[in-house]
Coordinates of C-alpha atoms in Angstrom, one line a residue:
M222 CA 109.0 -70.7 -95.9
S223 CA 109.7 -74.4 -95.6
H224 CA 109.6 -76.2 -92.5
S225 CA 111.7 -79.1 -93.4
L226 CA 112.4 -82.2 -91.0
A227 CA 115.3 -83.2 -93.0
P228 CA 118.7 -84.0 -91.0
T229 CA 120.6 -81.0 -89.7
D230 CA 124.3 -80.6 -89.8
T231 CA 125.6 -81.3 -86.0
S232 CA 128.9 -80.0 -86.5
E233 CA 130.3 -77.8 -83.8
S234 CA 129.9 -74.2 -84.3
A235 CA 132.8 -71.8 -84.5
A236 CA 132.3 -70.8 -81.0
G237 CA 132.6 -74.6 -80.0
T238 CA 129.2 -75.1 -78.8
L239 CA 127.2 -78.3 -79.3
P240 CA 123.8 -78.0 -81.3
S241 CA 120.6 -78.7 -79.8
P242 CA 120.1 -82.5 -79.3
A243 CA 116.8 -82.2 -81.6
A244 CA 119.3 -81.1 -84.4
D245 CA 121.4 -84.5 -84.4
P246 CA 120.0 -86.8 -87.2
D247 CA 120.7 -89.8 -85.3
R248 CA 118.5 -88.9 -82.3
L249 CA 116.9 -91.9 -80.8
L250 CA 118.6 -94.3 -83.1
P251 CA 120.7 -97.2 -81.5
A252 CA 124.0 -96.2 -80.0
D253 CA 125.5 -99.3 -81.4
P254 CA 127.3 -98.1 -84.7
G255 CA 126.3 -101.1 -86.8
T256 CA 122.8 -101.3 -85.6
R257 CA 122.6 -97.4 -85.9
A258 CA 123.7 -97.8 -89.5
I259 CA 120.9 -100.1 -90.3
A260 CA 118.5 -98.0 -88.6
R261 CA 119.5 -94.8 -90.5
D262 CA 118.6 -96.8 -94.0
L263 CA 115.4 -97.8 -92.7
L264 CA 114.4 -94.2 -91.4
A265 CA 115.6 -92.8 -94.8
R266 CA 112.9 -95.2 -96.2
V267 CA 110.0 -93.6 -94.4
E268 CA 110.9 -90.4 -93.0
D269 CA 109.7 -88.3 -95.9
L270 CA 106.3 -90.3 -96.3
P271 CA 103.1 -88.4 -95.8
I272 CA 101.6 -88.0 -92.3
I273 CA 98.5 -90.0 -91.8
S274 CA 96.8 -88.8 -88.5
P275 CA 93.5 -90.8 -88.1
H276 CA 92.8 -89.5 -84.5
G277 CA 93.3 -86.2 -83.0
H278 CA 91.7 -82.7 -81.5
V279 CA 92.7 -80.0 -83.8
E280 CA 89.9 -78.1 -84.8
A281 CA 88.6 -78.3 -88.4
S282 CA 87.7 -74.5 -88.2
M283 CA 91.1 -73.6 -87.8
L284 CA 92.1 -74.9 -91.1
E285 CA 89.1 -73.8 -93.0
L286 CA 89.5 -70.2 -92.0
D287 CA 93.0 -70.5 -91.9
T288 CA 93.3 -68.4 -88.8
P289 CA 96.6 -67.2 -87.6
F290 CA 97.8 -68.4 -84.2
P291 CA 97.2 -65.7 -81.8
D292 CA 100.6 -65.9 -79.7
P293 CA 103.1 -68.7 -78.4
A294 CA 101.6 -69.4 -75.2
T295 CA 98.2 -69.9 -76.5
L296 CA 99.5 -71.9 -79.4
L297 CA 102.2 -74.1 -77.2
V298 CA 101.4 -74.0 -74.0
S299 CA 97.8 -73.4 -72.6
P300 CA 96.0 -76.0 -74.9
D301 CA 98.6 -78.7 -74.1
H302 CA 97.7 -80.6 -71.0
Y303 CA 101.1 -82.6 -71.4
V304 CA 102.7 -79.3 -70.8
T305 CA 100.5 -77.8 -68.2
R306 CA 100.1 -80.6 -65.9
L307 CA 103.8 -81.0 -65.2
I308 CA 104.1 -77.2 -64.7
H309 CA 101.2 -77.0 -62.4
A310 CA 102.8 -80.2 -60.3
S311 CA 105.8 -77.8 -59.7
G312 CA 103.5 -75.4 -58.1
V313 CA 102.4 -73.0 -60.5
P314 CA 98.6 -72.6 -60.3
L315 CA 96.6 -73.2 -63.4
E316 CA 95.4 -69.8 -63.5
R317 CA 98.9 -68.7 -64.5
L318 CA 99.0 -71.0 -67.5
R319 CA 95.6 -69.2 -68.8
M320 CA 93.5 -72.3 -68.6
G321 CA 89.9 -71.8 -69.2
G322 CA 90.8 -68.4 -71.1
T323 CA 91.5 -66.6 -67.7
A324 CA 92.0 -63.0 -68.9
A325 CA 93.7 -61.9 -66.0
V326 CA 97.0 -63.3 -67.1
E327 CA 98.7 -62.2 -70.2
P328 CA 100.2 -64.6 -72.9
R329 CA 103.8 -63.3 -72.0
E330 CA 103.4 -64.1 -68.5
T331 CA 102.2 -67.7 -69.2
W332 CA 105.2 -68.0 -71.4
R333 CA 107.6 -66.7 -68.8
E334 CA 106.1 -69.7 -66.5
F335 CA 106.7 -72.2 -69.2
A336 CA 110.4 -71.0 -70.0
K337 CA 111.2 -71.0 -66.2
A338 CA 109.6 -74.5 -66.0
W339 CA 111.4 -75.8 -69.1
P340 CA 114.2 -77.7 -67.3
L341 CA 111.5 -79.8 -65.9
F342 CA 110.8 -81.3 -69.3
D343 CA 114.2 -82.9 -69.7
G344 CA 113.7 -86.8 -70.4
T345 CA 109.9 -86.2 -70.9
A346 CA 108.1 -87.1 -74.2
S347 CA 106.6 -83.5 -74.2
G348 CA 110.0 -82.1 -73.8
Y349 CA 111.3 -84.2 -76.8
W350 CA 108.7 -83.1 -79.0
M351 CA 108.8 -79.4 -78.2
R352 CA 112.4 -79.3 -78.8
D353 CA 112.0 -80.9 -81.9
S354 CA 109.4 -78.4 -83.0
F355 CA 111.4 -75.5 -81.8
E356 CA 114.4 -76.7 -83.9
H357 CA 112.7 -78.1 -87.1
V358 CA 109.4 -76.0 -87.1
F359 CA 110.3 -72.7 -85.5
N360 CA 114.2 -72.8 -86.0
L361 CA 114.5 -70.9 -82.7
S362 CA 117.8 -69.2 -82.3
R363 CA 118.7 -70.4 -78.9
E364 CA 117.7 -72.8 -76.2
V365 CA 114.6 -71.9 -74.1
N366 CA 115.4 -70.3 -70.5
A367 CA 113.9 -68.1 -67.9
E368 CA 116.6 -65.4 -69.0
N369 CA 115.6 -65.2 -72.7
A370 CA 111.9 -65.9 -72.3
D371 CA 110.8 -62.2 -73.5
A372 CA 113.1 -62.3 -76.4
L373 CA 111.8 -65.9 -77.5
F374 CA 108.3 -64.8 -77.1
D375 CA 108.9 -61.9 -79.5
E376 CA 110.8 -64.2 -81.9
L377 CA 107.9 -66.9 -82.0
D378 CA 105.1 -64.3 -81.9
A379 CA 106.8 -62.3 -85.1
K380 CA 107.0 -65.7 -86.9
L381 CA 103.5 -66.6 -86.1
K382 CA 102.2 -63.2 -87.8
S383 CA 103.8 -64.1 -90.9
P384 CA 102.0 -66.3 -93.7
A385 CA 104.6 -68.9 -93.4
F386 CA 103.1 -69.9 -90.0
R387 CA 99.4 -69.9 -90.9
P388 CA 97.6 -73.3 -90.5
R389 CA 97.0 -74.2 -94.2
Q390 CA 101.0 -73.3 -94.9
L391 CA 102.0 -75.4 -91.9
F392 CA 99.5 -78.4 -92.7
K393 CA 101.4 -78.5 -96.5
D394 CA 104.9 -78.0 -94.9
F395 CA 104.3 -80.7 -92.3
N396 CA 103.3 -83.1 -95.3
I397 CA 100.0 -84.2 -93.7
E398 CA 97.7 -86.0 -96.0
V399 CA 94.9 -87.2 -93.6
L400 CA 94.1 -85.5 -90.4
A401 CA 91.2 -86.6 -88.5
T402 CA 89.2 -84.2 -85.9
T403 CA 87.1 -85.3 -82.8
D404 CA 83.6 -84.2 -83.2
D405 CA 80.3 -83.9 -81.3
P406 CA 77.5 -86.1 -82.9
L407 CA 75.3 -82.9 -83.4
D408 CA 78.1 -81.0 -85.1
D409 CA 76.9 -79.8 -88.4
L410 CA 80.5 -80.4 -89.8
A411 CA 80.2 -77.3 -91.9
S412 CA 84.1 -76.7 -91.6
H413 CA 84.6 -80.2 -93.1
A414 CA 82.3 -79.7 -95.8
A415 CA 83.8 -76.1 -96.7
I416 CA 87.4 -77.8 -96.6
A417 CA 86.2 -80.8 -98.7
K418 CA 84.8 -78.6 -101.4
D419 CA 87.8 -76.1 -101.3
P420 CA 90.0 -76.9 -104.6
T421 CA 93.0 -75.0 -103.0
F422 CA 93.2 -77.4 -100.0
T423 CA 94.8 -80.7 -101.0
G424 CA 94.8 -82.7 -97.9
R425 CA 92.0 -84.7 -96.2
V426 CA 90.4 -83.4 -93.0
L427 CA 88.0 -86.0 -91.6
P428 CA 85.5 -85.8 -88.9
T429 CA 85.3 -88.5 -86.1
F430 CA 82.1 -89.5 -84.3
R431 CA 82.7 -89.0 -80.5
P432 CA 79.3 -89.6 -78.6
D433 CA 80.5 -90.1 -74.9
A434 CA 78.3 -86.9 -73.6
Y435 CA 75.4 -88.8 -74.9
I436 CA 76.1 -92.1 -73.5
K437 CA 77.7 -91.2 -70.1
F438 CA 74.8 -90.6 -67.7
A439 CA 77.2 -88.4 -65.4
A440 CA 78.3 -85.9 -68.3
S441 CA 77.1 -82.5 -67.5
G442 CA 73.9 -81.8 -69.2
W443 CA 73.4 -85.5 -70.3
A444 CA 69.4 -85.4 -70.3
E445 CA 69.3 -82.3 -72.1
R446 CA 71.8 -83.1 -74.6
V447 CA 70.0 -86.3 -75.1
A448 CA 66.5 -84.5 -75.6
R449 CA 68.2 -82.4 -78.4
L450 CA 69.6 -85.4 -79.9
I451 CA 66.3 -87.3 -80.1
E452 CA 64.4 -84.0 -81.2
T453 CA 67.0 -83.3 -83.8
A454 CA 67.6 -86.9 -85.5
G455 CA 65.2 -89.3 -83.9
D456 CA 62.6 -89.6 -86.8
G457 CA 60.0 -88.4 -84.4
I458 CA 60.2 -91.5 -82.2
G459 CA 60.8 -90.8 -78.4
G460 CA 62.5 -92.6 -75.7
Y461 CA 65.1 -95.2 -75.9
A462 CA 64.1 -96.3 -79.3
G463 CA 64.4 -92.6 -80.6
Y464 CA 67.7 -92.2 -78.9
I465 CA 69.1 -95.4 -80.8
R466 CA 67.6 -94.2 -84.1
A467 CA 69.1 -90.7 -83.7
L468 CA 72.6 -92.1 -82.8
E469 CA 72.3 -94.2 -86.0
N470 CA 71.0 -91.4 -88.1
R471 CA 74.1 -89.1 -86.7
R472 CA 76.5 -91.8 -87.5
Q473 CA 75.3 -91.8 -91.2
Y474 CA 75.5 -87.9 -91.3
F475 CA 79.2 -88.2 -90.3
V476 CA 79.6 -91.0 -92.9
E477 CA 78.4 -88.8 -95.6
H478 CA 80.9 -86.0 -94.5
G479 CA 83.8 -88.3 -94.6
A480 CA 84.2 -89.7 -91.3
V481 CA 85.8 -93.2 -91.1
S482 CA 85.6 -93.9 -87.3
S483 CA 84.0 -93.5 -84.2
D484 CA 85.9 -92.8 -81.0
H485 CA 84.8 -93.9 -77.5
G486 CA 86.5 -92.9 -74.0
A487 CA 84.7 -95.4 -72.2
R488 CA 85.4 -95.8 -68.3
T489 CA 86.1 -99.3 -68.5
A490 CA 86.4 -101.9 -71.5
M491 CA 83.1 -103.7 -70.7
T492 CA 80.5 -104.7 -73.3
L493 CA 77.2 -106.1 -72.6
K494 CA 74.2 -106.9 -74.6
L495 CA 70.7 -105.9 -72.7
D496 CA 67.4 -106.6 -74.0
E497 CA 65.7 -103.6 -75.2
S498 CA 63.4 -103.3 -72.4
A499 CA 66.1 -103.5 -69.8
A500 CA 68.2 -100.8 -71.7
A501 CA 65.1 -98.8 -72.0
A502 CA 64.6 -99.0 -68.3
L503 CA 68.2 -97.8 -67.6
F504 CA 67.6 -94.8 -70.0
E505 CA 64.5 -93.7 -68.3
K506 CA 66.1 -94.0 -65.0
A507 CA 68.9 -91.6 -65.8
L508 CA 66.4 -89.4 -67.5
R509 CA 64.6 -89.1 -64.1
G510 CA 68.3 -88.6 -62.2
E511 CA 67.9 -91.7 -60.1
A512 CA 70.9 -93.9 -62.0
T513 CA 73.6 -95.1 -59.8
A514 CA 77.3 -95.4 -60.8
Q515 CA 76.7 -99.2 -61.5
D516 CA 73.8 -98.3 -63.8
A517 CA 76.0 -96.0 -65.8
D518 CA 78.5 -98.5 -66.3
V519 CA 76.1 -101.0 -67.4
F520 CA 74.5 -98.7 -69.5
E521 CA 78.0 -97.8 -71.0
A522 CA 78.8 -101.3 -71.8
H523 CA 75.5 -101.8 -73.5
M524 CA 76.1 -98.8 -75.7
M525 CA 79.6 -100.1 -76.6
Y526 CA 77.8 -103.2 -77.9
Q527 CA 75.3 -101.2 -79.6
M528 CA 78.1 -99.0 -81.4
A529 CA 79.8 -102.1 -82.6
R530 CA 76.5 -103.3 -84.0
M531 CA 76.1 -99.9 -85.8
A532 CA 79.7 -100.2 -86.9
V533 CA 79.2 -103.4 -88.7
A534 CA 76.1 -101.7 -90.5
D535 CA 77.7 -98.6 -91.3
G536 CA 81.3 -99.2 -91.6
L537 CA 82.8 -96.8 -89.2
V538 CA 86.0 -98.2 -87.5
M539 CA 85.5 -98.3 -83.7
T540 CA 88.3 -97.1 -81.3
I541 CA 88.0 -97.4 -77.6
H542 CA 90.3 -95.8 -75.0
P543 CA 89.1 -97.0 -71.6
G544 CA 91.0 -96.8 -68.3
V545 CA 91.2 -93.2 -67.5
F546 CA 89.7 -91.5 -64.2
R547 CA 88.5 -88.4 -66.0
N548 CA 88.7 -85.0 -64.0
H549 CA 90.4 -86.5 -60.9
H550 CA 90.6 -83.0 -59.1
T551 CA 87.2 -81.6 -58.8
D552 CA 88.1 -78.2 -57.8
S553 CA 90.1 -77.9 -61.0
F554 CA 87.6 -79.3 -63.2
N555 CA 85.0 -76.7 -61.6
K556 CA 87.4 -73.9 -62.4
F557 CA 88.8 -75.0 -65.8
G558 CA 86.8 -77.9 -67.1
A559 CA 87.8 -81.1 -69.0
D560 CA 91.1 -81.9 -70.6
T561 CA 93.2 -79.9 -68.5
G562 CA 95.6 -82.2 -67.2
H563 CA 94.3 -83.9 -64.3
D564 CA 92.9 -87.5 -66.2
I565 CA 94.8 -90.2 -64.3
P566 CA 95.0 -93.8 -65.8
F567 CA 93.9 -96.9 -63.9
A568 CA 94.2 -100.7 -64.6
V569 CA 91.5 -102.1 -67.0
S570 CA 90.9 -105.8 -68.2
Y571 CA 89.9 -106.5 -71.8
T572 CA 89.8 -110.2 -72.4
E573 CA 86.6 -110.9 -70.5
A574 CA 85.4 -107.3 -71.0
L575 CA 85.2 -107.3 -74.7
R576 CA 84.1 -111.0 -75.0
P577 CA 80.2 -110.1 -75.3
M578 CA 80.9 -107.9 -78.4
L579 CA 83.7 -109.9 -79.9
E580 CA 81.6 -113.0 -79.8
D581 CA 78.9 -111.4 -82.0
F582 CA 80.7 -109.1 -84.1
G583 CA 84.5 -109.9 -83.7
T584 CA 84.5 -112.2 -87.0
E585 CA 82.1 -109.9 -88.9
P586 CA 83.5 -109.1 -92.3
G587 CA 84.3 -105.5 -92.5
F588 CA 84.0 -104.7 -88.9
H589 CA 87.2 -103.0 -87.6
F590 CA 87.9 -102.5 -83.7
I591 CA 90.9 -100.8 -82.4
P592 CA 91.3 -101.0 -78.5
F593 CA 93.8 -98.5 -77.0
T594 CA 95.3 -98.7 -73.6
I595 CA 97.0 -96.6 -71.0
D596 CA 98.2 -99.4 -69.0
E597 CA 100.9 -101.2 -70.9
T598 CA 101.1 -104.4 -68.9
V599 CA 97.9 -105.6 -71.1
F600 CA 99.7 -105.1 -74.6
S601 CA 101.3 -108.6 -74.5
R602 CA 98.8 -110.2 -71.9
E603 CA 95.5 -109.3 -73.6
I604 CA 95.4 -106.9 -76.6
A605 CA 97.9 -108.5 -78.8
P606 CA 96.6 -111.9 -78.2
L607 CA 93.0 -110.8 -79.2
A608 CA 94.3 -109.2 -82.2
G609 CA 96.2 -112.4 -83.1
F610 CA 93.1 -114.1 -83.5
Y611 CA 90.2 -111.6 -84.3
P612 CA 90.0 -110.4 -87.8
S613 CA 88.4 -107.2 -86.7
V614 CA 90.8 -106.3 -83.9
F615 CA 93.9 -104.1 -84.5
I616 CA 96.2 -103.1 -81.9
G617 CA 95.9 -99.4 -80.8
A618 CA 99.5 -97.6 -80.8
P619 CA 100.7 -96.2 -77.4
W620 CA 99.2 -92.7 -76.7
W621 CA 98.7 -90.4 -74.0
F622 CA 101.0 -91.4 -71.0
L623 CA 102.6 -94.0 -73.4
D624 CA 103.5 -92.2 -76.7
A625 CA 107.0 -91.7 -75.4
P626 CA 110.2 -93.2 -76.9
D627 CA 110.9 -95.9 -74.5
A628 CA 107.2 -96.8 -74.2
M629 CA 107.0 -97.1 -77.9
L630 CA 109.8 -99.6 -78.1
R631 CA 108.5 -101.4 -75.1
F632 CA 105.1 -101.6 -76.9
R633 CA 106.6 -102.9 -80.4
S634 CA 108.3 -105.7 -78.4
A635 CA 105.3 -106.6 -76.4
V636 CA 102.9 -107.1 -79.3
T637 CA 105.1 -108.4 -82.2
E638 CA 106.0 -111.4 -81.1
T639 CA 102.3 -112.5 -80.5
A640 CA 100.5 -110.7 -83.3
G641 CA 103.4 -109.6 -85.7
F642 CA 103.7 -106.2 -87.6
S643 CA 100.4 -106.2 -89.4
R644 CA 97.9 -106.0 -86.7
S645 CA 98.5 -102.5 -85.3
S646 CA 96.6 -99.2 -86.0
G647 CA 99.7 -97.4 -87.1
F648 CA 100.8 -94.4 -85.1
I649 CA 98.4 -92.2 -83.4
D650 CA 99.3 -88.6 -82.3
D651 CA 96.1 -88.0 -80.4
T652 CA 97.1 -84.2 -80.3
R653 CA 95.6 -80.9 -79.6
A654 CA 99.1 -79.1 -80.3
F655 CA 99.0 -78.7 -84.0
C656 CA 102.7 -77.9 -84.4
S657 CA 103.7 -81.1 -82.4
I658 CA 102.5 -83.4 -84.9
P659 CA 105.3 -83.6 -87.3
A660 CA 107.7 -84.3 -84.2
R661 CA 105.4 -86.9 -82.7
H662 CA 105.2 -88.9 -86.1
N663 CA 109.1 -88.4 -86.7
T664 CA 109.5 -89.9 -83.2
S665 CA 107.5 -93.0 -83.9
R666 CA 109.3 -93.4 -87.3
R667 CA 112.8 -93.3 -85.5
I668 CA 111.5 -95.9 -83.0
E669 CA 110.2 -98.4 -85.6
A670 CA 113.6 -97.9 -87.3
S671 CA 115.5 -98.7 -84.3
F672 CA 113.4 -101.6 -83.5
L673 CA 113.7 -103.2 -86.9
A674 CA 117.5 -102.4 -87.0
R675 CA 118.1 -104.6 -83.9
L676 CA 116.1 -107.4 -85.3
V677 CA 118.1 -107.1 -88.6
A678 CA 121.4 -107.0 -86.6
E679 CA 120.3 -109.9 -84.7
R680 CA 119.6 -111.8 -88.0
R681 CA 115.9 -112.3 -87.0
V682 CA 114.7 -110.4 -90.1
S683 CA 116.3 -109.6 -93.4
E684 CA 117.3 -106.2 -94.3
S685 CA 115.3 -106.0 -97.3
R686 CA 112.2 -107.3 -95.3
A687 CA 112.7 -104.6 -92.6
H688 CA 112.4 -102.0 -95.3
E689 CA 109.3 -103.5 -96.4
I690 CA 107.9 -103.9 -92.9
I691 CA 108.7 -100.1 -91.9
V692 CA 106.7 -98.8 -95.0
D693 CA 103.8 -101.0 -93.9
I694 CA 104.0 -99.8 -90.2
V695 CA 104.2 -96.2 -91.2
D696 CA 101.9 -95.9 -94.2
A697 CA 99.9 -99.0 -94.8
A698 CA 98.9 -99.8 -91.4
P699 CA 96.8 -96.6 -90.6
R700 CA 95.3 -96.7 -94.0
R701 CA 94.3 -100.4 -93.4
A702 CA 93.1 -100.1 -90.1
F703 CA 91.0 -97.1 -90.6
K704 CA 90.0 -98.0 -94.0
L705 CA 91.6 -95.0 -95.6

């Protein structure tokens, strides 16, 4: 079975009912007829290009083993914190959404909670992606609602049991060329190695080095984790020196297994160069359990500097996404763990914070640094001007709370006047929801077509040049920024 994203005929049915908005080939395109016609041509230029996904949270083992998805709730609801957080905000306990693998709630019950809450997603990015997936991936026979929840659960469940909906077939049908995962520094990357050696798998599945849990003093089990890191990869060196050596060695291991980037969920954007003795003193203080919150911020800032230094040496692209208060609700974190919907953004400054790092590495040949933000006020004020000067800086696409149609348009307008089109990362889906990947990338392509169509209509860019630009944004930009 093919899961085509091609436009669907939107003529009214014999019964006179209007089709789903997700079936409209002009969805998200400008309302003005003339501008819309330009946007249609631009979209046609890129809509079928392969998907480049250089950052996300899909598990490599899923593709290695081609494991069937267990049921609709486990695939589409429980792992997607975009979805669960809004349902929870309406008063549904997280236990009802099978968070943390709560066995007491059956998948069908979770799906019923989702179907009952479906109207809450009108106007949200999550609602748009899911409606698009229901239409173009799953070809659902009707709109979701509380009354037909069981029937749709059965319809989806039957499809998930068929070979056409196995992960590898979907990977092929989605036209994914590159998919990056996010991985612990001590992961053996066996699944990545198996996929790379498999002649029947044609795409690239790349690991990403994510050392947050080894850098943040407050991370659960930090001291034990660091001890294991040093023992495994420290070349027999102890203390802070062994810690640095071990991180360098593990980064190299990731490079040898195809990694192109490291990813850092730092609390702030601060970077700082400490001398070795000061850094070692903080490190030992943390091992003794005596470090303060300020010590943690200083050490993390120093380690962001160290990650940049290592990136200059080993070539990994460095991405950073600060400004999130992780696990805002302690009771929910204690019950269900991280990444369960209660990470909340806060304001972050980039210009002064990144200066120590960029002073030393910002013009180093081959260094690529991609700052992301969840505070869109800094796009035009700080990030675009930084990318408009430093050869190393590429503007991270809007994501998380900002990867929504209107926010994407605001982003493109905010950064282009300062940094043009060439200095951005390309679209990043950052998703755990595998089946939303084509919908998210298609959304981005429609927004880029809409923005460029307006520039053409206003005679600010020629139409022929707009066709070149949109191909660059969709295809060349992620390859350029992530060295693909």
